[in-house]
mmCIF file of C-alpha atoms in Angstrom:
data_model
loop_
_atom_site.group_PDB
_atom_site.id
_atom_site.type_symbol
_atom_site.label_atom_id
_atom_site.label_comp_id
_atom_site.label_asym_id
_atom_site.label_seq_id
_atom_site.Cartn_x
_atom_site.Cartn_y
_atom_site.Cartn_z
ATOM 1 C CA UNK A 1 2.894 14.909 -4.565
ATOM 2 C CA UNK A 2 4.572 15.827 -1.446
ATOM 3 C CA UNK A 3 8.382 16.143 -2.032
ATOM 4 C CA UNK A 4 10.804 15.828 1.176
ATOM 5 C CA UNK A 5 13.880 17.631 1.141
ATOM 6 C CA UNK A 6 17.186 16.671 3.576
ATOM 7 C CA UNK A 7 19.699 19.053 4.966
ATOM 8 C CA UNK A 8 22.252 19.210 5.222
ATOM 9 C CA UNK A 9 23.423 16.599 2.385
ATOM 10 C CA UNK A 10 26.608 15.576 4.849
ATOM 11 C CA UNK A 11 27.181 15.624 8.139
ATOM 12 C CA UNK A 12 30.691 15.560 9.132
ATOM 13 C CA UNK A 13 31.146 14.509 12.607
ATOM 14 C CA UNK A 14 33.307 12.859 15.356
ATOM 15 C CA UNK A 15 32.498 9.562 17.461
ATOM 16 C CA UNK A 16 30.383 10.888 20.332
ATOM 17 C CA UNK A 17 29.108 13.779 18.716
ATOM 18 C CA UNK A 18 25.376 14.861 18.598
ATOM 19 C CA UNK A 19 24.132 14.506 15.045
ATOM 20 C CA UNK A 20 21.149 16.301 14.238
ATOM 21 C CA UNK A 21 19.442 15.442 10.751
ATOM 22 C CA UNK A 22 16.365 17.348 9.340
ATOM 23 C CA UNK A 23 14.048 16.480 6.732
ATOM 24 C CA UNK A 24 11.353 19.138 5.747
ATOM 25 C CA UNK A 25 8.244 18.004 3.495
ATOM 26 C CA UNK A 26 6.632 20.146 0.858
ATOM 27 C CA UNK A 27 3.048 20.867 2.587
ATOM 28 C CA UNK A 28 2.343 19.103 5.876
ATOM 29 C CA UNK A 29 2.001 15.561 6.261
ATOM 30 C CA UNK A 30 -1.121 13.818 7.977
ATOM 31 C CA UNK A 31 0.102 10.381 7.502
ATOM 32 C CA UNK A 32 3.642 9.117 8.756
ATOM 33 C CA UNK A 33 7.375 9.906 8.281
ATOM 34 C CA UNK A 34 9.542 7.429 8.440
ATOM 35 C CA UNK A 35 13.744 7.187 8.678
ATOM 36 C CA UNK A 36 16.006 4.325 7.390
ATOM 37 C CA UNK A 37 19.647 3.982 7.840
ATOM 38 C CA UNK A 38 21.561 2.403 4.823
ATOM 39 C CA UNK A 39 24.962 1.324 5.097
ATOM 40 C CA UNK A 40 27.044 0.849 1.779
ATOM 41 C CA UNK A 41 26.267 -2.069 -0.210
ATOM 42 C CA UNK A 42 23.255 -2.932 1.848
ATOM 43 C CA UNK A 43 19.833 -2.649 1.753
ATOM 44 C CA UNK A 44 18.212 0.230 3.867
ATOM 45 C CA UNK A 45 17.061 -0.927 7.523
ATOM 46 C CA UNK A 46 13.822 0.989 9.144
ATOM 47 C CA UNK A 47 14.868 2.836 12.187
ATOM 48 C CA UNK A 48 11.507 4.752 12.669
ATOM 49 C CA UNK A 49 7.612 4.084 11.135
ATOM 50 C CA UNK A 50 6.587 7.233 12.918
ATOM 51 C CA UNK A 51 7.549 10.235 15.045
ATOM 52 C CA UNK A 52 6.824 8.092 18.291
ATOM 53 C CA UNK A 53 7.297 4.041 16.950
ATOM 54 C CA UNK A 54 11.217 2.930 16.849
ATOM 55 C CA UNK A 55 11.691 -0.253 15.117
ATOM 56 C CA UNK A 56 12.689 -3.103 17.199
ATOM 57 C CA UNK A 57 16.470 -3.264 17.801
ATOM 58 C CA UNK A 58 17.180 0.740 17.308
ATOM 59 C CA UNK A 59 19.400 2.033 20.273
ATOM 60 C CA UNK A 60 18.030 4.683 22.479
ATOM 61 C CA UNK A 61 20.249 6.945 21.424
ATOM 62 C CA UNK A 62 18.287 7.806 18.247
ATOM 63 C CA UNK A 63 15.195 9.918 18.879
ATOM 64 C CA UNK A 64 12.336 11.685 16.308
ATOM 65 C CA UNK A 65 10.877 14.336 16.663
ATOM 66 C CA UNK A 66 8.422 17.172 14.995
ATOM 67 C CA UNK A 67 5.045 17.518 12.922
ATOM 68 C CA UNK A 68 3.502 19.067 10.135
ATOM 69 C CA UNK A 69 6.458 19.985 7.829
ATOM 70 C CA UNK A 70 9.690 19.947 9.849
ATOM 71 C CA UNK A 71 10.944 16.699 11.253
ATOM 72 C CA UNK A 72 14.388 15.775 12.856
ATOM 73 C CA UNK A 73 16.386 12.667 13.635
ATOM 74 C CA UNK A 74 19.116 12.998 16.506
ATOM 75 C CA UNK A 75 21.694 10.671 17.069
ATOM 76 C CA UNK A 76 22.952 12.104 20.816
ATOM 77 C CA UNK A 77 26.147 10.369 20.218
ATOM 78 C CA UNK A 78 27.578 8.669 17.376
ATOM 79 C CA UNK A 79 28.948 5.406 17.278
ATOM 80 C CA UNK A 80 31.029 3.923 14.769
ATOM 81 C CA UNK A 81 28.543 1.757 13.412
ATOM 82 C CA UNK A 82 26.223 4.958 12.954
ATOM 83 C CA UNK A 83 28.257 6.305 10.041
ATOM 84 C CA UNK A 84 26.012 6.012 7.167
ATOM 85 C CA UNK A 85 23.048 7.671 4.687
ATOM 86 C CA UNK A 86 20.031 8.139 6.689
ATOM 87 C CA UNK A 87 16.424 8.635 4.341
ATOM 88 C CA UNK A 88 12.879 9.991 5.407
ATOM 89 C CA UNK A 89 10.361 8.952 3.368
ATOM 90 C CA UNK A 90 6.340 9.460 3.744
ATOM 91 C CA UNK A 91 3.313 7.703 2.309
ATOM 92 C CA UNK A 92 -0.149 8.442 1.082
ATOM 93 C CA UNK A 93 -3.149 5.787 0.542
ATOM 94 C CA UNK A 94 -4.682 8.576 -1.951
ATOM 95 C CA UNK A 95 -3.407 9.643 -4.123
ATOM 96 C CA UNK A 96 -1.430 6.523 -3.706
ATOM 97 C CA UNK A 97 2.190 7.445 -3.607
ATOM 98 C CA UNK A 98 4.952 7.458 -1.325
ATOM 99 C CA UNK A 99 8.047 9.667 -1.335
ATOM 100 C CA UNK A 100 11.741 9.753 0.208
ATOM 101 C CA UNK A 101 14.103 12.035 0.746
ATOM 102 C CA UNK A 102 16.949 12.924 -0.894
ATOM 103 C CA UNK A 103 19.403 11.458 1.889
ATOM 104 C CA UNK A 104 21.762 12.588 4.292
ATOM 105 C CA UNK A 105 25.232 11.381 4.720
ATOM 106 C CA UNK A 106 26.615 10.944 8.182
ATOM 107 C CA UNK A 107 30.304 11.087 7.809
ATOM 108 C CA UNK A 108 33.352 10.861 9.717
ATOM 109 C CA UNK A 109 35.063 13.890 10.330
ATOM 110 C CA UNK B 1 12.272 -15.514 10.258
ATOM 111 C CA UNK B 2 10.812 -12.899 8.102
ATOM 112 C CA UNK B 3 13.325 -12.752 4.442
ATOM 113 C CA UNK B 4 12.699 -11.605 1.138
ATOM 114 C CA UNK B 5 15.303 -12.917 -1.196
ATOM 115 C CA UNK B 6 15.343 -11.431 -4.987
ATOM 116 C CA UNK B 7 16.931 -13.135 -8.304
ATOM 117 C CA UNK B 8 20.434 -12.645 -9.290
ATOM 118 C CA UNK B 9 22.450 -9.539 -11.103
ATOM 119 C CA UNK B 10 21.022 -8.919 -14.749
ATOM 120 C CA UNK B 11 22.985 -7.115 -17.424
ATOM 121 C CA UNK B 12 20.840 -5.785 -20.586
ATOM 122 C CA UNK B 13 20.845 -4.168 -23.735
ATOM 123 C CA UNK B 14 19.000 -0.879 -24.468
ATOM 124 C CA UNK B 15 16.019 -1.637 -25.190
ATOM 125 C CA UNK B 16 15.579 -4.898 -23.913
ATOM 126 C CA UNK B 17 13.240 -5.820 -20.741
ATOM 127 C CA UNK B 18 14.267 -7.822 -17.282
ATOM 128 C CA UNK B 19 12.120 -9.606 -14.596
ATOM 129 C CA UNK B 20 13.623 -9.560 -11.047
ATOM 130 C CA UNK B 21 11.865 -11.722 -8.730
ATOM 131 C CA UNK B 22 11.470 -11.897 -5.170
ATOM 132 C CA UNK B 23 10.914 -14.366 -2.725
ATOM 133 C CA UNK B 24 9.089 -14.304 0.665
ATOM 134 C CA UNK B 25 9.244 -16.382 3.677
ATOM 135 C CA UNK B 26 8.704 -16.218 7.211
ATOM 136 C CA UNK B 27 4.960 -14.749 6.969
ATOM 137 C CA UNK B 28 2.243 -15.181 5.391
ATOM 138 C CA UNK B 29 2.856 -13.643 1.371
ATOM 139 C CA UNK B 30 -0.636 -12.456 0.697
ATOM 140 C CA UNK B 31 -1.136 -10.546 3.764
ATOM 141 C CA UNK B 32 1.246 -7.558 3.155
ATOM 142 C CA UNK B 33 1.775 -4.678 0.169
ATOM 143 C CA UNK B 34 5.373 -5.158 -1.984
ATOM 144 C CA UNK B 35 6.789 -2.322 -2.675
ATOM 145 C CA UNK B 36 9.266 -1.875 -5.539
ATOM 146 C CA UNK B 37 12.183 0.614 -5.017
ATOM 147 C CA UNK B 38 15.276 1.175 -7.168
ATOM 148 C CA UNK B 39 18.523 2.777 -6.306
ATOM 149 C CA UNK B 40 20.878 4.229 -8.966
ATOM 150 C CA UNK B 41 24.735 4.048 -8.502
ATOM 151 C CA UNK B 42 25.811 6.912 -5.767
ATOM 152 C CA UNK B 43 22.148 8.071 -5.943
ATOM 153 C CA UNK B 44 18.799 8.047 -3.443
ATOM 154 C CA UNK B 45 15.969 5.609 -3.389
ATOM 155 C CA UNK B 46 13.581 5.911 -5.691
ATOM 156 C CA UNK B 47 9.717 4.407 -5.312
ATOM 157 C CA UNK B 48 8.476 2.713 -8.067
ATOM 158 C CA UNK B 49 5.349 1.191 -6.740
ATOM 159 C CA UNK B 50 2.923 -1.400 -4.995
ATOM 160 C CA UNK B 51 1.264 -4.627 -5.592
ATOM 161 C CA UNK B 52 -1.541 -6.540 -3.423
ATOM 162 C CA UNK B 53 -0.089 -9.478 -3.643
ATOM 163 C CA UNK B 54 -3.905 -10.931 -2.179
ATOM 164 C CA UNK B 55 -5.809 -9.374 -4.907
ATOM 165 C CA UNK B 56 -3.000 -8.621 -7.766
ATOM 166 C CA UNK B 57 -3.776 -4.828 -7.468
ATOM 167 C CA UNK B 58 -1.364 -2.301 -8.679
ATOM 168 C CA UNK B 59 -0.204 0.853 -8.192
ATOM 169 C CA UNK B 60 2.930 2.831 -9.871
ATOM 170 C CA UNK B 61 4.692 5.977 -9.878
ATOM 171 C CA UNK B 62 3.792 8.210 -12.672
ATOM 172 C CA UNK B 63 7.375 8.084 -13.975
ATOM 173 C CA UNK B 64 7.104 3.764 -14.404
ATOM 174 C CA UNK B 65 3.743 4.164 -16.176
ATOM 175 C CA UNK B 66 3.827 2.241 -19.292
ATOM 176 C CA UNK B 67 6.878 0.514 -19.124
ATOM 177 C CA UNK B 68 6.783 -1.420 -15.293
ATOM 178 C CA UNK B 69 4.640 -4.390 -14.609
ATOM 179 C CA UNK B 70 4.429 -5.839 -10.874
ATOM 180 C CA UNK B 71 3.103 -9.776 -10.671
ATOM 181 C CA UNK B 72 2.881 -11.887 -8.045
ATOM 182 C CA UNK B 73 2.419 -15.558 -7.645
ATOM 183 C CA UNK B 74 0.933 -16.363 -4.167
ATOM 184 C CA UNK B 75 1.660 -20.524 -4.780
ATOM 185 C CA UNK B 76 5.486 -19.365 -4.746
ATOM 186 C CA UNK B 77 4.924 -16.547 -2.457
ATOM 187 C CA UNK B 78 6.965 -14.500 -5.268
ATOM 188 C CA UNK B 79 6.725 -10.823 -6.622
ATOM 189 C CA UNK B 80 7.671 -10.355 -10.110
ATOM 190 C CA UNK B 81 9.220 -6.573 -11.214
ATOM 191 C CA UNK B 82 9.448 -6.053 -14.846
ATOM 192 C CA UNK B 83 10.433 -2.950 -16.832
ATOM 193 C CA UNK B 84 10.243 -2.508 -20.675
ATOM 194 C CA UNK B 85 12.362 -0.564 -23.128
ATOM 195 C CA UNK B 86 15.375 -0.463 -20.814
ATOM 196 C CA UNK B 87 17.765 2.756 -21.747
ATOM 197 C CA UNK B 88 21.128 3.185 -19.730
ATOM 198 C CA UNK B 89 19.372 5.585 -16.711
ATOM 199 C CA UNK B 90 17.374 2.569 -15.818
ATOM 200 C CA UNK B 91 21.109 1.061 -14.423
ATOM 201 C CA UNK B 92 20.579 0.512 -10.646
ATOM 202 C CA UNK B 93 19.725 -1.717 -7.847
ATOM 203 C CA UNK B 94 16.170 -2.685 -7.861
ATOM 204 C CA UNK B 95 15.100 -3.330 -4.035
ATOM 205 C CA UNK B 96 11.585 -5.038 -2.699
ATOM 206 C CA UNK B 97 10.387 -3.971 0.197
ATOM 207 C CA UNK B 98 7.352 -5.474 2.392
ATOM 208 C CA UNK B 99 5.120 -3.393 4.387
ATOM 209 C CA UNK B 100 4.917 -3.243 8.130
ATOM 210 C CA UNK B 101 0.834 -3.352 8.489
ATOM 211 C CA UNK B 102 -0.782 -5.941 7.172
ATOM 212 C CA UNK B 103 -4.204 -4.161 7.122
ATOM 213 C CA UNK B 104 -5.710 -3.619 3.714
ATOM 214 C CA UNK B 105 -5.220 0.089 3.978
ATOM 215 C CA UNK B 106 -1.598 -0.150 4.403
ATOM 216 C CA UNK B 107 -0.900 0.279 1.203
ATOM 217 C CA UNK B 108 1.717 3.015 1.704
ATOM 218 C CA UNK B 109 2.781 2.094 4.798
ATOM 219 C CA UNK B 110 7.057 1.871 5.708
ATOM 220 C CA UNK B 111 8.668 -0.524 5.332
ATOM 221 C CA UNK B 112 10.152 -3.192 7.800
ATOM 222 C CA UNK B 113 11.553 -5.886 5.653
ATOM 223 C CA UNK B 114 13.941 -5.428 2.269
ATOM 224 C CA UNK B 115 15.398 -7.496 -0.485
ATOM 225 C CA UNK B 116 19.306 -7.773 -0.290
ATOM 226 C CA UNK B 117 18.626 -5.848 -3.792
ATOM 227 C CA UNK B 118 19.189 -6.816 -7.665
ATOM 228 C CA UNK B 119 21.493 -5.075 -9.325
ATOM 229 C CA UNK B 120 20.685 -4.625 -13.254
ATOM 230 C CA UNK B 121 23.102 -3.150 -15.539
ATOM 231 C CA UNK B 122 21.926 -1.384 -18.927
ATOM 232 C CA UNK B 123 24.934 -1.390 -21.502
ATOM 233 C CA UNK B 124 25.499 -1.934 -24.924
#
């Protein structure tokens, strides 16, 4: 089972900052890595199903990026509305499983 | 448009067992996987597992084995999530969560639809 680890656990950051989220997977991944944004007391929202496929509605000012075992999710610069846990998660048809993250908080500083 | 809607807050005894249902709409039920995915309080997101809801099939996370059952009925377009011999760690919000693909090897694919989430509460 491929585990997925987050750093760091929090980010604590300013409006307009660059945030810069990694999530690193246990051996490399062939399928997909995906990131969701959830906001307290709400279900998590899909932000992207791949490294290169944003979900409809996600502002340009999130971008993916990397392969094999290191990926990263940048927000250039934060918004209000950005503060908030952010989860990668990946997926296997066999063995069938599918793993996330342990999460990283996006704070404001 | 595109909803899943689940059943209301449970609160159970050790021991006990709960069904949480959940409700599609918006596309067509049998054509995507359901994934399960629970959420303890101040905790991650934890994957429980699949079910075809075309076929019935099933799939679940080593941990579940033995005590979850997924269902479906396709004339309500409803999953069904039960778990068995509930102890106080199984307190948490219990999400579904519908695929993106709707290709019969999408089985693990992310997810682009969720359940506003049921929370169940273990407590004696």
């Amino acid at each position: 089972e491929i585990m997925l680890t987050q750093s760091p656990a929090t980010l604590s950051l300013s409006p307009g900052e660059r945030a810069t989220l990694s999530c690193r997977a246990s051996q490399s991944i062939s399928s997909y890595l995906a990131w969701y944004q959830q906001k307290p007391g709400q279900a998590p929202r899909i932000l992207f199903y791949d490294v290169s496929n944003r979900a409809p509605g996600i502002p340009a000012r999130f971008s993916v990026s990397g392969s094999g075992t290191d990926f990263t999710l940048t927000i250039s610069s934060l918004e209000p509305e950005d503060f908030a846990v952010y989860y990668c998660q990946q997926g296997s048809n066999w063995p069938p499983a599918l793993t996330f993250g342990g999460g990283t908080k996006v704070e404001i500083k | 448009q595109v909803q899943l809607v689940q059943s209301g807050a449970e609160v159970k005894k050790p021991g006990a067992s709960v069904r949480v249902s959940c409700r599609a709409s918006g596309y067509t039920f049998i054509a995507y996987y359901i994934h399960w995915v629970r959420q303890a309080p101040g905790r991650g997101l934890e994957w429980m597992g699949w079910i075809k809801p075309k076929s019935g099939d099933t799939n679940y996370a080593q941990k579940f084995q033995g005590r979850v059952t997924m269902t479906r009925d396709t004339s309500f377009s409803t999953a069904y999530l039960e778990l068995t011999r509930l102890r106080s760690d199984d307190t948490a919000v219990y999400y579904c969560a519908k695929v993106h693909c709707s290709s019969s090897s999408c089985s693990s694919d992310p997810f682009d639809m969720w359940g506003q989430g049921t929370m169940v509460t273990v407590s004696s």
